[in-house]
Coordinates of C-alpha atoms in Angstrom, one line a residue:
M11 CA -17.2 7.6 125.0
A12 CA -19.8 5.2 126.3
G13 CA -21.7 8.1 127.8
V14 CA -21.5 10.0 124.5
A15 CA -22.8 7.1 122.5
E16 CA -25.8 6.7 124.9
K17 CA -26.6 10.4 124.7
A18 CA -26.3 10.3 120.9
R19 CA -28.7 7.3 120.8
F20 CA -31.2 9.2 123.0
Y21 CA -31.4 12.2 120.6
L22 CA -31.4 10.0 117.5
E23 CA -34.3 7.9 118.9
R24 CA -36.4 11.0 119.3
A25 CA -36.4 11.4 115.5
V26 CA -37.6 7.9 114.7
P27 CA -41.3 8.8 114.2
Q28 CA -40.3 11.5 111.8
L29 CA -38.1 9.2 109.8
R30 CA -40.8 6.5 109.7
E31 CA -43.3 9.0 108.3
W32 CA -40.9 10.1 105.6
E33 CA -40.4 6.5 104.6
E34 CA -44.1 5.7 104.6
K35 CA -44.9 8.7 102.4
E36 CA -41.9 8.0 100.2
I37 CA -40.4 11.5 100.8
F38 CA -37.0 9.8 101.3
S39 CA -35.9 6.4 100.2
K40 CA -34.6 3.8 102.7
E41 CA -31.1 4.4 101.6
E42 CA -31.5 8.2 102.0
I43 CA -32.9 7.7 105.5
R44 CA -30.0 5.5 106.4
T45 CA -27.7 8.2 105.3
I46 CA -29.6 10.8 107.3
V47 CA -29.3 8.7 110.4
Q48 CA -25.6 8.2 109.9
K49 CA -25.1 11.9 109.3
R50 CA -27.0 12.8 112.5
N51 CA -25.1 10.1 114.4
D52 CA -21.8 11.7 113.3
Y53 CA -22.9 15.2 114.3
E54 CA -24.2 14.0 117.7
H55 CA -20.9 12.4 118.5
R56 CA -19.1 15.5 117.5
V57 CA -21.1 17.9 119.6
L58 CA -21.4 15.6 122.6
S59 CA -17.7 14.9 122.7
P60 CA -15.5 16.8 125.2
G61 CA -13.8 19.8 123.6
N62 CA -16.6 20.4 121.1
K63 CA -16.6 23.8 119.4
P64 CA -19.5 26.3 118.7
S65 CA -18.8 25.9 115.0
E66 CA -19.7 22.2 115.2
W67 CA -23.1 23.0 116.7
S68 CA -23.6 25.6 114.0
S69 CA -22.7 23.1 111.3
Y70 CA -25.2 20.6 112.8
A71 CA -28.0 23.2 112.9
Q72 CA -27.3 24.4 109.4
W73 CA -27.3 20.8 108.1
E74 CA -30.7 20.2 109.7
Q75 CA -32.0 23.4 108.1
S76 CA -30.8 22.2 104.7
L77 CA -32.5 18.8 105.3
E78 CA -35.7 20.5 106.3
S79 CA -35.6 22.7 103.1
L80 CA -35.1 19.5 101.0
R81 CA -38.0 17.8 102.8
S82 CA -40.2 20.9 102.1
K83 CA -39.4 20.9 98.4
R84 CA -40.1 17.2 98.0
C85 CA -43.4 17.5 99.8
K86 CA -44.4 20.3 97.4
R87 CA -43.3 18.3 94.4
L88 CA -45.1 15.2 95.6
K89 CA -48.2 17.3 96.6
I90 CA -48.1 16.1 100.2
R91 CA -50.0 18.7 102.1
H92 CA -50.2 17.1 105.5
L93 CA -47.4 15.7 107.7
N94 CA -47.7 14.8 111.4
S95 CA -44.0 15.8 111.6
A96 CA -44.3 19.0 109.6
H97 CA -42.8 21.2 112.3
T98 CA -40.5 18.6 113.8
G99 CA -37.6 19.8 111.7
Q100 CA -37.9 23.4 113.0
G101 CA -38.2 22.1 116.5
R102 CA -35.1 19.9 116.1
T103 CA -33.0 22.8 114.8
L104 CA -34.2 25.1 117.6
A105 CA -33.3 22.3 120.1
I106 CA -29.8 22.0 118.6
Y107 CA -29.2 25.7 118.9
E108 CA -30.5 25.7 122.5
R109 CA -28.2 22.8 123.4
G110 CA -25.4 24.6 121.7
V111 CA -25.7 27.9 123.6
N112 CA -26.1 26.1 126.8
R113 CA -22.8 24.3 126.1
H114 CA -21.1 27.5 124.9
P115 CA -22.9 30.4 126.6
G116 CA -20.0 32.8 125.7
S117 CA -20.3 32.3 122.0
S118 CA -21.7 35.5 120.6
A119 CA -21.7 34.2 117.1
L120 CA -23.8 31.1 118.0
W121 CA -26.3 33.2 120.0
R122 CA -26.7 35.5 117.0
E123 CA -27.2 32.6 114.6
Y124 CA -29.8 31.1 117.0
L125 CA -31.6 34.5 117.1
S126 CA -31.5 34.9 113.4
Y127 CA -33.0 31.4 112.8
T128 CA -35.7 32.0 115.4
A129 CA -36.7 35.2 113.7
S130 CA -36.7 33.6 110.3
V131 CA -39.2 30.9 111.4
K132 CA -41.3 33.6 113.2
A133 CA -41.0 31.9 116.6
S134 CA -41.6 35.2 118.4
K135 CA -41.9 33.9 122.0
R136 CA -38.8 31.7 121.5
W137 CA -36.9 34.7 120.1
R138 CA -37.9 36.8 123.2
K139 CA -36.8 34.1 125.6
T140 CA -33.5 33.5 123.7
M141 CA -32.7 37.2 123.5
T142 CA -33.3 37.6 127.2
N143 CA -31.0 34.7 128.0
A144 CA -28.3 36.0 125.6
L145 CA -28.3 39.4 127.2
R146 CA -28.0 37.9 130.6
M147 CA -25.0 35.9 129.5
M148 CA -23.4 38.7 127.6
P149 CA -24.6 42.0 128.9
T150 CA -21.6 43.9 127.4
D151 CA -22.3 42.8 123.8
P152 CA -23.5 46.0 122.0
E153 CA -24.8 44.0 119.0
L154 CA -27.2 42.0 121.1
W155 CA -28.7 45.2 122.7
A156 CA -28.9 46.9 119.4
M157 CA -30.7 43.8 117.9
A158 CA -33.2 43.9 120.7
G159 CA -33.7 47.6 120.5
R160 CA -34.1 47.7 116.7
R161 CA -36.6 44.9 116.8
S162 CA -38.8 46.8 119.2
A163 CA -38.4 49.9 117.1
K164 CA -39.3 48.0 114.0
N165 CA -42.5 46.8 115.7
G166 CA -43.4 50.4 116.4
D167 CA -42.7 50.3 120.2
M168 CA -40.2 53.1 120.7
A169 CA -40.7 53.1 124.4
A170 CA -39.5 49.5 124.7
A171 CA -36.7 50.2 122.2
R172 CA -35.4 53.2 124.2
G173 CA -35.5 51.0 127.3
F174 CA -33.2 48.4 125.7
F175 CA -30.9 51.0 124.3
M176 CA -30.6 52.9 127.6
R177 CA -30.0 49.7 129.6
G178 CA -27.5 48.5 127.1
C179 CA -25.6 51.8 127.0
R180 CA -25.1 51.5 130.8
F181 CA -23.3 48.2 130.2
C182 CA -21.5 49.2 126.9
T183 CA -19.3 52.1 127.9
T184 CA -16.1 51.1 126.2
S185 CA -17.3 51.3 122.6
E186 CA -19.5 53.8 120.7
K187 CA -21.3 51.1 118.6
L188 CA -24.4 50.9 120.7
W189 CA -24.6 54.6 121.2
V190 CA -24.5 55.2 117.5
E191 CA -27.1 52.6 116.9
Y192 CA -29.3 54.2 119.5
A193 CA -29.0 57.6 117.8
R194 CA -29.7 55.9 114.4
S195 CA -32.8 54.4 115.7
E196 CA -34.0 57.7 117.0
M197 CA -33.3 59.4 113.7
E198 CA -35.2 56.8 111.8
W199 CA -38.1 57.2 114.2
L200 CA -38.1 61.0 113.7
E201 CA -38.0 60.4 109.9
K202 CA -41.0 58.1 110.2
V203 CA -43.0 60.5 112.3
D204 CA -42.0 63.4 109.9
K205 CA -43.5 61.5 107.0
R206 CA -46.5 60.5 109.0
R207 CA -47.1 64.2 110.0
A208 CA -46.9 65.2 106.3
A209 CA -49.6 62.8 105.3
A210 CA -51.7 63.0 108.5
K211 CA -55.2 64.5 108.5
P212 CA -55.9 67.3 111.0
G213 CA -56.4 66.1 114.5
N214 CA -54.5 62.8 114.0
D215 CA -51.8 61.9 116.5
V216 CA -48.6 61.4 114.5
L217 CA -46.8 60.2 117.6
R218 CA -49.2 57.2 118.1
P219 CA -47.4 53.9 118.5
D220 CA -47.6 51.5 115.7
R221 CA -49.5 48.3 116.1
V222 CA -47.4 45.7 117.9
D223 CA -48.0 42.0 118.1
D224 CA -47.9 41.2 121.8
G225 CA -46.4 37.8 121.2
D226 CA -43.5 39.5 119.4
E227 CA -42.8 42.0 122.1
L228 CA -39.7 41.7 124.2
R229 CA -40.7 43.5 127.3
L230 CA -38.3 45.1 129.8
V231 CA -39.0 44.0 133.3
D232 CA -37.9 45.5 136.6
S233 CA -35.4 43.8 138.8
D234 CA -38.2 42.6 141.1
D235 CA -40.3 41.2 138.2
E236 CA -39.8 38.0 136.3
D237 CA -40.7 37.2 132.8
E238 CA -43.3 34.5 132.1
D239 CA -40.5 31.9 131.9
G240 CA -38.7 33.1 135.0
T241 CA -35.9 35.0 133.3
V242 CA -35.1 38.6 133.7
L243 CA -32.8 41.0 131.8
P244 CA -29.4 41.9 133.4
E245 CA -29.4 44.8 135.9
P246 CA -26.6 47.4 135.7
S247 CA -24.4 47.9 138.7
K248 CA -24.6 51.2 140.7
A249 CA -21.6 52.6 138.7
Q250 CA -23.1 51.5 135.4
A251 CA -26.5 53.0 136.3
K252 CA -24.8 56.4 136.7
V253 CA -23.7 56.4 133.0
I254 CA -27.2 57.8 132.3
D255 CA -28.5 59.7 135.3
K256 CA -32.2 59.8 136.2
Q257 CA -32.8 63.2 134.6
S258 CA -31.2 62.1 131.3
A259 CA -33.1 58.8 131.4
Q260 CA -36.4 60.5 131.8
Q261 CA -35.6 62.8 128.9
L262 CA -34.5 59.9 126.6
A263 CA -37.5 57.7 127.6
S264 CA -40.4 60.1 127.3
N265 CA -39.4 63.1 125.3
P266 CA -41.7 63.1 122.2
A267 CA -40.2 66.3 120.8
M268 CA -39.8 66.5 117.1
D269 CA -37.0 69.0 117.4
G270 CA -34.3 66.3 117.7
A271 CA -33.7 66.6 121.4
I272 CA -33.3 62.8 121.9
P273 CA -30.5 62.3 119.3
M274 CA -28.7 65.3 120.6
A275 CA -29.1 64.1 124.2
I276 CA -27.6 60.7 123.2
F277 CA -24.7 62.5 121.6
D278 CA -24.2 64.8 124.7
I279 CA -24.2 61.8 127.1
S280 CA -21.7 59.9 124.9
K281 CA -19.3 62.8 125.2
K282 CA -18.9 61.9 128.9
Q283 CA -17.8 58.4 128.1
G284 CA -14.2 57.2 127.8
F285 CA -14.6 56.1 124.2
F286 CA -15.5 59.6 123.0
D287 CA -13.0 61.3 120.7
A288 CA -12.9 63.3 117.5
N289 CA -13.5 60.1 115.4
V290 CA -16.6 59.2 117.3
A291 CA -17.9 62.7 117.1
E292 CA -17.4 62.5 113.3
T293 CA -19.2 59.2 113.2
F294 CA -22.2 60.8 114.9
F295 CA -22.1 63.8 112.6
E296 CA -22.0 61.6 109.5
L297 CA -25.0 59.6 110.8
F298 CA -27.0 62.8 111.6
A299 CA -26.2 64.4 108.3
S300 CA -27.2 61.4 106.2
F301 CA -30.9 61.9 107.1
T302 CA -31.3 64.7 104.5
Q303 CA -35.1 64.4 104.3
L304 CA -35.6 65.0 108.0
S305 CA -36.8 68.5 108.8
V306 CA -34.7 68.9 112.0
Q307 CA -31.6 67.2 110.5
P308 CA -29.6 70.5 110.0
R309 CA -30.1 71.4 113.7
I310 CA -29.0 68.0 114.9
S311 CA -26.0 67.6 112.6
Q312 CA -24.9 71.2 113.4
H313 CA -25.0 70.3 117.1
A314 CA -22.4 67.6 116.5
L315 CA -20.4 69.8 114.2
D316 CA -20.2 72.5 116.9
T317 CA -18.7 70.0 119.3
L318 CA -16.1 69.1 116.7
D319 CA -15.2 72.8 116.2
Q320 CA -15.1 73.6 119.9
E321 CA -13.3 70.5 121.2
Y322 CA -11.2 69.4 118.2
P323 CA -10.5 72.4 116.1
S324 CA -8.4 71.6 113.0
H325 CA -8.4 67.9 113.8
P326 CA -8.6 65.7 110.7
S327 CA -12.0 64.4 111.7
T328 CA -13.3 68.0 112.1
C329 CA -11.9 69.0 108.8
N330 CA -13.2 65.9 107.1
A331 CA -16.7 66.5 108.5
H332 CA -16.7 70.1 107.1
I333 CA -15.3 68.9 103.7
R334 CA -17.9 66.1 103.3
Q335 CA -20.9 68.0 104.6
P336 CA -22.3 69.2 101.2
I337 CA -22.6 65.6 99.8
I338 CA -23.4 63.5 102.9
G339 CA -26.8 61.8 102.3
I340 CA -27.0 63.2 98.7
S341 CA -27.5 60.5 96.0
H342 CA -24.7 60.4 93.5
Q343 CA -27.4 60.1 90.8
T344 CA -28.9 63.5 91.4
A345 CA -28.1 66.8 89.7
E346 CA -27.3 68.2 93.1
F347 CA -24.4 65.9 93.7
P348 CA -21.9 67.2 91.1
R349 CA -22.7 70.8 92.1
N350 CA -22.0 70.1 95.8
L351 CA -18.9 68.1 94.8
R352 CA -17.3 71.3 93.5
D353 CA -17.9 72.8 97.0
V354 CA -16.3 69.7 98.6
L355 CA -13.2 69.9 96.5
A356 CA -12.8 73.6 97.3
R357 CA -13.1 72.8 101.0
L358 CA -10.6 70.0 100.7
N359 CA -7.9 72.4 99.5
Q360 CA -8.8 74.9 102.2
Y361 CA -8.7 72.4 105.1
L362 CA -5.6 70.7 104.0
D363 CA -3.8 74.0 104.8
V364 CA -5.2 74.3 108.3
T365 CA -5.4 70.7 109.6
T366 CA -3.1 69.4 112.3
D367 CA -2.5 66.2 110.4
R368 CA -2.4 66.4 106.6
A369 CA -1.6 62.7 106.2
E370 CA -4.6 61.6 108.2
L371 CA -6.9 64.0 106.4
K372 CA -5.7 62.7 103.1
R373 CA -6.2 59.1 104.3
K374 CA -9.8 59.9 105.3
T375 CA -10.4 61.6 101.9
V376 CA -9.1 58.6 100.0
A377 CA -11.4 56.4 102.1
W378 CA -14.6 58.2 101.2
I379 CA -13.5 58.6 97.6
D380 CA -13.0 54.9 97.3
E381 CA -16.6 54.3 98.5
Y382 CA -17.9 56.4 95.6
L383 CA -15.5 54.8 93.0
A384 CA -16.8 51.4 94.0
L385 CA -20.3 52.3 92.8
E386 CA -21.0 50.8 89.4
N387 CA -23.5 53.4 88.2
L388 CA -21.3 56.4 89.1
D389 CA -21.2 59.1 86.4
E390 CA -18.0 58.9 84.3
G391 CA -17.3 62.6 84.7
I392 CA -17.6 62.3 88.5
R393 CA -15.5 59.2 88.4
V394 CA -12.7 61.0 86.5
V395 CA -12.7 63.9 89.0
L396 CA -12.7 61.7 92.0
G397 CA -10.0 59.5 90.6
H398 CA -7.8 62.5 89.9
T399 CA -8.4 63.8 93.4
K400 CA -7.4 60.4 94.8
K401 CA -4.2 60.4 92.9
K402 CA -3.3 63.9 94.2
M403 CA -4.0 62.7 97.8
E404 CA -1.8 59.6 97.4
A405 CA 1.0 61.4 95.5
A406 CA 2.2 63.6 98.4

């Protein structure tokens, strides 16, 4: 434990200038500072001890964040506008997370917490470096790839977003999560461009990229290139690279078509993966159908529905997709919803007679009914109808 004590003292001594400034400006009393030092000492011994857990690093970082929040409130109350150590708290928290992920590189939760905090303090370059390292450590984590892709899409750089999603899909071939997120991102982009086109003046390019802050951009680099800090994103193996062939990759990366070609291509490529089944196809259909304001939505959702009809006829997922189609994406507060609900209930009786698994279809029906019943502002008449339908499904 002597080594642990020495390391703990080293990290504690680095915070001495900050503590002295707090005491001089009476932000914290001597007793409070003594308590802070003791608390930090306890945390340092925990995280430096053999067998430490990611949760201990997380607790340490969260405690530092709460301390920084308290410091900020007191400075505001005392009208202290300048501190030499103003950003020391953020730096200390980032350092704790960095040490934590270096100690536990396989902790997905700790990486995500680190990334979330980095984004919250707008440390863009740090976020970029951290995400690159996280992807190198866990290239098969779909949530990390989705986070990187969606951030690029949010910043208006769909080319970079597609690069992340495509590279991630080559690694993540055992689950549909990333593939569905890729399709969602493309649908959101189509919706954004659709709105832009409706409001655009003649001659304006509606496909123009949005303004991106270069410092916030997480660039894809080729295997021969290095990032500014010497790190590169993981490269898929030859087998993984074949998941999306060159022709498909070119179509996904550069196709600016507003006819929904990219979401449909994502769906078609996912059909070749081992995870694809009727339930996954239904998930894609529900995603596509939820974008009711998109002009090409009917064509895209019909593409998924055709696959369900052709490859999984009478499967509960296929039947459920047909049943729910009239109300997917329709707000329950609109006049259209109760009208379409009548059609849904008629379809329910029809497909219960033809499905290959009545029990599963009933289970799916109860599941989506429960989602509506959980809404607080649901019309009472609709609530009664759905409640009655649910009882019928559960009775048999």
